[in-house]
PDB file of C-alpha atoms in Angstrom:
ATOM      1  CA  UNK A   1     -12.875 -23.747 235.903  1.00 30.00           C
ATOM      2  CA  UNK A   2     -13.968 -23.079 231.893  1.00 34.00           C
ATOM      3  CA  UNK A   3     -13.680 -25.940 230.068  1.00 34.00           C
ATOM      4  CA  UNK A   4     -10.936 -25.148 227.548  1.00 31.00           C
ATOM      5  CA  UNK A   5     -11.502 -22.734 224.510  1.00 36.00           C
ATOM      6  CA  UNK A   6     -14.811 -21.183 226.850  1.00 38.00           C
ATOM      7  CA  UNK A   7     -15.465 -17.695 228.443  1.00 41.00           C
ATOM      8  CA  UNK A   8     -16.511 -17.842 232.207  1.00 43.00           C
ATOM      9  CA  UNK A   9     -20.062 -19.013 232.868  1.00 45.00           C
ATOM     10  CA  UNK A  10     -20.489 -20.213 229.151  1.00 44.00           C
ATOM     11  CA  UNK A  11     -20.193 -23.793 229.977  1.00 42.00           C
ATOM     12  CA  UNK A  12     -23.187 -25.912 231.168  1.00 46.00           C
ATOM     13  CA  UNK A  13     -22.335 -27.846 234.261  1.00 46.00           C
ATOM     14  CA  UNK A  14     -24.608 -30.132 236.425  1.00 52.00           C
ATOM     15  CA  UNK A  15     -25.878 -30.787 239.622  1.00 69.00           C
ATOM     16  CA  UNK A  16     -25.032 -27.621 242.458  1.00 69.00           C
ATOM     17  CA  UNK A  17     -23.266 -25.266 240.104  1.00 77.00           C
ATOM     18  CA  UNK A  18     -26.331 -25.164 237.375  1.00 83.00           C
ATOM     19  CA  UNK A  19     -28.811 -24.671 239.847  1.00 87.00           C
ATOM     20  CA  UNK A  20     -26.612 -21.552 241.017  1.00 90.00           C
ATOM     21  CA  UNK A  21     -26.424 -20.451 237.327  1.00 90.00           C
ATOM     22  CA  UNK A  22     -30.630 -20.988 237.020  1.00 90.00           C
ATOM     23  CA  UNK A  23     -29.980 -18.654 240.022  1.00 93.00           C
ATOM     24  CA  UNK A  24     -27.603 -16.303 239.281  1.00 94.00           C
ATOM     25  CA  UNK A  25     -29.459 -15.804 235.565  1.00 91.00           C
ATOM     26  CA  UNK A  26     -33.243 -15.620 237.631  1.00 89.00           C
ATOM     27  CA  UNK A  27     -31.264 -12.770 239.400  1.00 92.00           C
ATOM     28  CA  UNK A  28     -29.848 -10.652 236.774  1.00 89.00           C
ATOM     29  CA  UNK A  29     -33.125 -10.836 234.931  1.00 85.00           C
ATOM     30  CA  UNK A  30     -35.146  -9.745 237.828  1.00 86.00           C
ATOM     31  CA  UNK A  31     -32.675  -6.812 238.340  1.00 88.00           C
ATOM     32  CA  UNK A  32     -32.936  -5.955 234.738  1.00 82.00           C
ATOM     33  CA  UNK A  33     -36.788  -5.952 235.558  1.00 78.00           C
ATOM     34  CA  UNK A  34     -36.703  -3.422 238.449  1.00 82.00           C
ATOM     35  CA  UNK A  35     -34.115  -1.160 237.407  1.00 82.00           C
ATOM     36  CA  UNK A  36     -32.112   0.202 235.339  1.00 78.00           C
ATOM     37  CA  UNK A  37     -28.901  -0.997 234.183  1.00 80.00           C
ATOM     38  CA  UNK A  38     -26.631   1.583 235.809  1.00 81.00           C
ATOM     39  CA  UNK A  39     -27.846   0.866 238.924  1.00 87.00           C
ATOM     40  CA  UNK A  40     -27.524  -3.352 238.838  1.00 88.00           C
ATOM     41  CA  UNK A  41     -24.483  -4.621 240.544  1.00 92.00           C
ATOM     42  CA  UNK A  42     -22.551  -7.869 240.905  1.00 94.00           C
ATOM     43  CA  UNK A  43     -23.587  -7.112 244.544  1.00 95.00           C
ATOM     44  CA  UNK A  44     -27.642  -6.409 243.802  1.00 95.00           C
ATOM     45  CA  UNK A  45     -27.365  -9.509 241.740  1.00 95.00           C
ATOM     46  CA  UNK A  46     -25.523 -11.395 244.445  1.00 95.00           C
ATOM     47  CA  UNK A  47     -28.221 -10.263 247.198  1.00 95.00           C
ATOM     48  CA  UNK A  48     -31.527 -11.189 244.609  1.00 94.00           C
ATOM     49  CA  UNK A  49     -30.031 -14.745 244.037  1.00 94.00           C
ATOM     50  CA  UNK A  50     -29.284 -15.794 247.543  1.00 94.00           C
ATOM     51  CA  UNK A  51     -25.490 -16.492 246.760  1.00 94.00           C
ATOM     52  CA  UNK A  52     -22.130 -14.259 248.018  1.00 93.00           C
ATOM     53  CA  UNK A  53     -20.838 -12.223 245.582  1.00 93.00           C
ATOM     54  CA  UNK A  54     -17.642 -14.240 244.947  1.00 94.00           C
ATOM     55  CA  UNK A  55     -19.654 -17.008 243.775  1.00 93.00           C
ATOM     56  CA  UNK A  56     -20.279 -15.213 240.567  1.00 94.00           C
ATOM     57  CA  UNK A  57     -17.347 -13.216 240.622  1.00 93.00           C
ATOM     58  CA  UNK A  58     -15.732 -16.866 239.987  1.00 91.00           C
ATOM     59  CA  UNK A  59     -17.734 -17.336 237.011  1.00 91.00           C
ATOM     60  CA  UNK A  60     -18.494 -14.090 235.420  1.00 91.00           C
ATOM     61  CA  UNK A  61     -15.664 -11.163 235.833  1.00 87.00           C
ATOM     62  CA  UNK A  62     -17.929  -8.148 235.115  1.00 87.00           C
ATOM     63  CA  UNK A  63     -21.465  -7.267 235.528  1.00 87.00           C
ATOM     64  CA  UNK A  64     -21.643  -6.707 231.538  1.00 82.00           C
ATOM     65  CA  UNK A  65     -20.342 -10.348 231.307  1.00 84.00           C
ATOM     66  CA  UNK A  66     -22.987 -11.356 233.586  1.00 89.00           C
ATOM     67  CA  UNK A  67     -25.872  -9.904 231.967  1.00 83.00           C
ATOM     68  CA  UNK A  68     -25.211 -10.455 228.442  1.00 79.00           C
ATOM     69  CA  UNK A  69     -24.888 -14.155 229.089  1.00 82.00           C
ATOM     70  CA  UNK A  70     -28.249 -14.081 231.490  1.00 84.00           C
ATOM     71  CA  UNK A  71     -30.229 -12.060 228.405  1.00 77.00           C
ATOM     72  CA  UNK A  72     -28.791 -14.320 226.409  1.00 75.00           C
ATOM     73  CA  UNK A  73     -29.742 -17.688 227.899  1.00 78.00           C
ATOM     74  CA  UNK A  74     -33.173 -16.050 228.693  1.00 74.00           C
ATOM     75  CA  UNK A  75     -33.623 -15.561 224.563  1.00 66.00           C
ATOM     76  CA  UNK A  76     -33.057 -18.750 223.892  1.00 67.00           C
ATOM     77  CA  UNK A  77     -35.030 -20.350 226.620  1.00 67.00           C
ATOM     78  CA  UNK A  78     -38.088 -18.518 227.241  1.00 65.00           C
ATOM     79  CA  UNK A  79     -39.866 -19.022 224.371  1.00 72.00           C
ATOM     80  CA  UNK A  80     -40.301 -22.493 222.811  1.00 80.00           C
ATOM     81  CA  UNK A  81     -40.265 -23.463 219.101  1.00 88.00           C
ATOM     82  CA  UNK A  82     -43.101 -25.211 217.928  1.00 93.00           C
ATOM     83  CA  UNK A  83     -42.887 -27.870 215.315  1.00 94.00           C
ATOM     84  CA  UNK A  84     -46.201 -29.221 213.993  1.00 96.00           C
ATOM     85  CA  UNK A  85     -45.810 -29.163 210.850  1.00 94.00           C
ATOM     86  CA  UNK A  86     -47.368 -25.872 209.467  1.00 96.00           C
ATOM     87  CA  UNK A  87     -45.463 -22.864 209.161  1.00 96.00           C
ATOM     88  CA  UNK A  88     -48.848 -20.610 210.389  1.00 96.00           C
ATOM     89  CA  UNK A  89     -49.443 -23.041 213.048  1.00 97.00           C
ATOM     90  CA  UNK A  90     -45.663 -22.738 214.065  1.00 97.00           C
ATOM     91  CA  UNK A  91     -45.461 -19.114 213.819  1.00 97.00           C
ATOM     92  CA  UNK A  92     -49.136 -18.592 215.788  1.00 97.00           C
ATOM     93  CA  UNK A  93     -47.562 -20.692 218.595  1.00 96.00           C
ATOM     94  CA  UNK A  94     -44.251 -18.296 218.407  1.00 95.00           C
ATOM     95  CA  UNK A  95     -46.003 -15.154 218.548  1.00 96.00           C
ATOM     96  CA  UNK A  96     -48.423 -16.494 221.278  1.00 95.00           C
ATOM     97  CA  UNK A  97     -45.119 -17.495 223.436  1.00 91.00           C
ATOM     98  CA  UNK A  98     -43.610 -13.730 222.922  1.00 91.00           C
ATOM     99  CA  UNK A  99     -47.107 -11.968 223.780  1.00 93.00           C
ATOM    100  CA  UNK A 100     -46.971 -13.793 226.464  1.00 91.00           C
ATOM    101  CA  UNK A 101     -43.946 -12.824 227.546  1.00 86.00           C
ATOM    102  CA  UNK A 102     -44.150  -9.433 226.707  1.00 88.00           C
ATOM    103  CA  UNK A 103     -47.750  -9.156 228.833  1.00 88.00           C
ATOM    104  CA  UNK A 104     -46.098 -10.759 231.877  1.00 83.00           C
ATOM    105  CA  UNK A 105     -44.920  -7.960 234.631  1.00 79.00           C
ATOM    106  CA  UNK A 106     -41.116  -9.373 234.333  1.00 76.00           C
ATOM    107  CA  UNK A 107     -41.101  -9.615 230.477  1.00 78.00           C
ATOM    108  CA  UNK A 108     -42.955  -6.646 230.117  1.00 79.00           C
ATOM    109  CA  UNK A 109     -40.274  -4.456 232.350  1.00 75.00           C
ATOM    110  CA  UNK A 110     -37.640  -6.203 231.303  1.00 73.00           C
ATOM    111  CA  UNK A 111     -37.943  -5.027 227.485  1.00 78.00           C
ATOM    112  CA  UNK A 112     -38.613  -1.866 228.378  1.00 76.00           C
ATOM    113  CA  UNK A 113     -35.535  -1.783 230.741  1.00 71.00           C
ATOM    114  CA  UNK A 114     -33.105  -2.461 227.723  1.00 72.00           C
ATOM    115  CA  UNK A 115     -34.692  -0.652 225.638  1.00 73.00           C
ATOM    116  CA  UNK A 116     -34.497   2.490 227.150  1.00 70.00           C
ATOM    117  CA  UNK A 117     -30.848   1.470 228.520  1.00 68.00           C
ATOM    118  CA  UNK A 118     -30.158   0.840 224.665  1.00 70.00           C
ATOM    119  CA  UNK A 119     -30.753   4.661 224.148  1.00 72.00           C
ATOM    120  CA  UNK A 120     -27.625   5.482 226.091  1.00 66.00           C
ATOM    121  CA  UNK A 121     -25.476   3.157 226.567  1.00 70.00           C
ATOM    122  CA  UNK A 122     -23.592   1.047 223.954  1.00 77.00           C
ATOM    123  CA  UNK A 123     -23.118  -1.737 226.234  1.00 73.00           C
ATOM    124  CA  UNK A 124     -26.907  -2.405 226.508  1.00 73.00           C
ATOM    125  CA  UNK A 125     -26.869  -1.845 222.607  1.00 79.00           C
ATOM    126  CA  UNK A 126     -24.425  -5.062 222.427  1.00 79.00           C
ATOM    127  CA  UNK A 127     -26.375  -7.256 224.921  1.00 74.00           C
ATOM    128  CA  UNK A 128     -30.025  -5.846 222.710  1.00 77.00           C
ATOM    129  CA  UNK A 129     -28.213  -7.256 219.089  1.00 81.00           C
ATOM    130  CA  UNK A 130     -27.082 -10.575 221.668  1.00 76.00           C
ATOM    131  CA  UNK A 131     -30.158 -11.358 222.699  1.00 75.00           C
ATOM    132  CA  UNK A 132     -31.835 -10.365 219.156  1.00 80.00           C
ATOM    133  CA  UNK A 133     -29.139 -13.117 217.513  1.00 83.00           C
ATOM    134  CA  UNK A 134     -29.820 -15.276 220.272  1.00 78.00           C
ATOM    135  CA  UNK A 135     -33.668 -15.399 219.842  1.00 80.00           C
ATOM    136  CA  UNK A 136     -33.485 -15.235 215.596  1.00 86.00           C
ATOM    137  CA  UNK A 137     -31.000 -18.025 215.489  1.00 85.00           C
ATOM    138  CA  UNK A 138     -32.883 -20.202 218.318  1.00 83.00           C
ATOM    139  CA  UNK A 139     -36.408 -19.634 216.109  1.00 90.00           C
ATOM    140  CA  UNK A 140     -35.125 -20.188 212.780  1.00 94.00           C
ATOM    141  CA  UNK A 141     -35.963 -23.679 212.807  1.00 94.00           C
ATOM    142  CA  UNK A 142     -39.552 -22.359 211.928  1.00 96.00           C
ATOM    143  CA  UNK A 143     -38.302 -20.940 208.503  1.00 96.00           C
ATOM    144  CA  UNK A 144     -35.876 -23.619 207.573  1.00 95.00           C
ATOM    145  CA  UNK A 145     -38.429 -26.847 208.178  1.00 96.00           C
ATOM    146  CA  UNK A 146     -40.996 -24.857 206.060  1.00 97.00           C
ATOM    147  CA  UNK A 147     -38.297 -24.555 203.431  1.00 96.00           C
ATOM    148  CA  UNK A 148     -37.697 -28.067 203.738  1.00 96.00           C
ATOM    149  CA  UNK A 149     -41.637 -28.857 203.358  1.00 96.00           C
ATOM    150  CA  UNK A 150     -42.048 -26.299 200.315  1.00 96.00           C
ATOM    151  CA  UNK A 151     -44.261 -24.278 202.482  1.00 96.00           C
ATOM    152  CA  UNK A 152     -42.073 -21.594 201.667  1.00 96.00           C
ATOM    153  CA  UNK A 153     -39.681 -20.299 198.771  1.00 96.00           C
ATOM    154  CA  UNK A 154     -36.337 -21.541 198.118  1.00 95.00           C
ATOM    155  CA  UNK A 155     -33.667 -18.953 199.850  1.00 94.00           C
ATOM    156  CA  UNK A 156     -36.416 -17.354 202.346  1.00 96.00           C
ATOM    157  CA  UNK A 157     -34.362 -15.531 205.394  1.00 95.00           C
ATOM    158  CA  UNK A 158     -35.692 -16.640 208.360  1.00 95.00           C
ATOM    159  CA  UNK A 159     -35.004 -13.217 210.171  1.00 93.00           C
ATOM    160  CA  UNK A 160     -37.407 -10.789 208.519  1.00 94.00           C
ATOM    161  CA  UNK A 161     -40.353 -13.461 208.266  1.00 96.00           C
ATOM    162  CA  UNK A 162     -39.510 -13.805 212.637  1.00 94.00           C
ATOM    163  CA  UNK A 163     -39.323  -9.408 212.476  1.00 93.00           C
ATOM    164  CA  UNK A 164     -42.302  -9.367 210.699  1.00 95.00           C
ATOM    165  CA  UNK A 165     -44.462 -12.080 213.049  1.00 96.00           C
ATOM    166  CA  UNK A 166     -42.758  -9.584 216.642  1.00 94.00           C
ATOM    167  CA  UNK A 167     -42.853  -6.053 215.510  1.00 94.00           C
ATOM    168  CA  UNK A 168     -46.757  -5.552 215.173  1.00 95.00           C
ATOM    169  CA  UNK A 169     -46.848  -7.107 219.241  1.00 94.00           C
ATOM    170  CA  UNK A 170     -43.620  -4.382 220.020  1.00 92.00           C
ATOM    171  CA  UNK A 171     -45.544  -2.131 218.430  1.00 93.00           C
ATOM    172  CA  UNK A 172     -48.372  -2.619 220.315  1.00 92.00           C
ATOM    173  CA  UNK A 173     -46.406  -2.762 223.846  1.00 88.00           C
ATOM    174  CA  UNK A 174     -44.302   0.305 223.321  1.00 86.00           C
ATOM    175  CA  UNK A 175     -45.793   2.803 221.089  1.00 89.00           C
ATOM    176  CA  UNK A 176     -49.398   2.879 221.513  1.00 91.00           C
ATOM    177  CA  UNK A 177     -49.841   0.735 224.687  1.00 87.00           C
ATOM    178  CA  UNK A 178     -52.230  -1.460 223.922  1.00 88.00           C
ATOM    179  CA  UNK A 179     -53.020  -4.222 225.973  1.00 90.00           C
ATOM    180  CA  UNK A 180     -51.569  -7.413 223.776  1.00 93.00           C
ATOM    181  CA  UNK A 181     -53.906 -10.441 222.863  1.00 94.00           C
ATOM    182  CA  UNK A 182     -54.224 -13.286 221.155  1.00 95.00           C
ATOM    183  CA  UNK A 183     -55.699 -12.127 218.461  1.00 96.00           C
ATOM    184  CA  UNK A 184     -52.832  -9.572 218.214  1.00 96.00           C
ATOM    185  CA  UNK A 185     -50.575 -12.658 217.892  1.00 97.00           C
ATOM    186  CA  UNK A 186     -52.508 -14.560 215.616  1.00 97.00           C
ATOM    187  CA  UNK A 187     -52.787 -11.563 213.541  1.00 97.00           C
ATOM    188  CA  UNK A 188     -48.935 -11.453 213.415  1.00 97.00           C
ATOM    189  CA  UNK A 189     -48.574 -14.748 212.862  1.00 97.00           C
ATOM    190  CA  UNK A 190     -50.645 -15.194 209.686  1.00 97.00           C
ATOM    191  CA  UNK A 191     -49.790 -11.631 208.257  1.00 97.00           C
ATOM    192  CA  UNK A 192     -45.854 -12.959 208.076  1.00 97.00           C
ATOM    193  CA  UNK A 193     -46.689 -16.672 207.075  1.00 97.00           C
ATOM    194  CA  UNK A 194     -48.927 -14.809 204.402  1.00 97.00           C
ATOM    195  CA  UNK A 195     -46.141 -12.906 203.132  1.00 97.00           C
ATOM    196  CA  UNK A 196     -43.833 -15.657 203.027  1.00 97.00           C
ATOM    197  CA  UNK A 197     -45.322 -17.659 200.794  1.00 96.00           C
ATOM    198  CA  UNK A 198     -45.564 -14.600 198.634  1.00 96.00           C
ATOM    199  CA  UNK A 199     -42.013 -14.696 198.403  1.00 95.00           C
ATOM    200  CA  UNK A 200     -41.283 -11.150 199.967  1.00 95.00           C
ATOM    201  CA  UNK A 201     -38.696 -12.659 202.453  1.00 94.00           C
ATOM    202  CA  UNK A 202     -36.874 -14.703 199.596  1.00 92.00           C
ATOM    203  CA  UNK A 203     -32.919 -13.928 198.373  1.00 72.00           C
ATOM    204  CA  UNK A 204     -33.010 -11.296 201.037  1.00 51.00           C
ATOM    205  CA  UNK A 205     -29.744 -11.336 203.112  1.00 47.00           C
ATOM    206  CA  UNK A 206     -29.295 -13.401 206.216  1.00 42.00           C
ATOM    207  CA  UNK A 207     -28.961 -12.185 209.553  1.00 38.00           C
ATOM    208  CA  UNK A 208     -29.121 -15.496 211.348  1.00 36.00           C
TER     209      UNK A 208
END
């Protein structure tokens, strides 16, 4: 059961039941990965994590439930947020995480998936802005502690500076194809943290 004042499969519990969410989550991801999102089902889901299908029916009452929680959990998770101390050092690790991501077979279908579910449906439109709040608000540390430092201007928005550091690697993955590097991401990286300091990101309004 939910603890009170929680959805279904929001809550973090311990021991069997988390390592059936790990599972569950592992699942919907890899289904997200191999096809589209029409064709996913509780059942598919069910069959890729090992588990019968009323084990997640108990925790997550729809498929869309499901999957926005797994995208979700998988935004905040997958990529770590550095903390060195230097906003360019912190935002080359960042943008090294999501080219990595985004060059692995699984990350690399997976974005496309929702991406080109996001065209039609409005439902994968809602879990795209999830996971896009989910990743912004989970990296906005990076923003804030340089802030805090005086790395950066007073009132900079932590959301464009992130947009700015992943759209030139998005870019690269699904309009011209490119094969992403590490330059690419260190060329992301310091282009943002360069105009940051500038101030273009300052008194903008938040999105985080």
């Amino acid at each position: 059961m939910s603890a009170p004042g929680t959805t279904p499969g929001t809550a973090r519990p311990g021991g069997r039941t988390a390592r059936t969410a790990v599972a569950v989550f592992a699942a919907t991801i890899g289904e997200l990965a191999s096809r589209s999102y029409d064709d996913i089902s509780i059942e598919s889901i069910a069959a890729r994590a090992g588990v019968h299908k009323t084990t997640i029916y108990r925790r997550w009452r729809t498929k869309a439930e499901l999957v926005s929680q797994a995208v979700t959990d998988a935004a905040r998770s997958l990529i770590p947020v550095p903390d060195t101390g230097s906003v360019e050092a912190d935002l080359r690790g960042l943008s090294r995480s999501v080219m990595a991501t985004l060059s692995s077979p699984e990350g690399n279908a997976t974005t496309r998936s929702l991406l080109a579910g996001a065209t039609a449906s409005a439902q994968i439109r809602q879990l795209m802005q999830q996971f896009w709040t989910a990743r912004l608000t989970a990296t906005a540390a990076i923003v804030e502690r340089a802030v805090g430092r005086g790395e950066l201007p007073a009132g900079t928005d932590p959301a464009p500076v992130l947009q700015a550091m992943a759209a030139p690697l998005y870019y690269r993955l699904l309009v011209t194809g490119d094969q992403l590097t590490q330059r690419d991401a260190d060329l992301s990286a310091a282009a943002a943290a360069a105009a940051a300091r500038a101030g273009v990101f300052a008194g903008q309004p938040g999105m985080v």
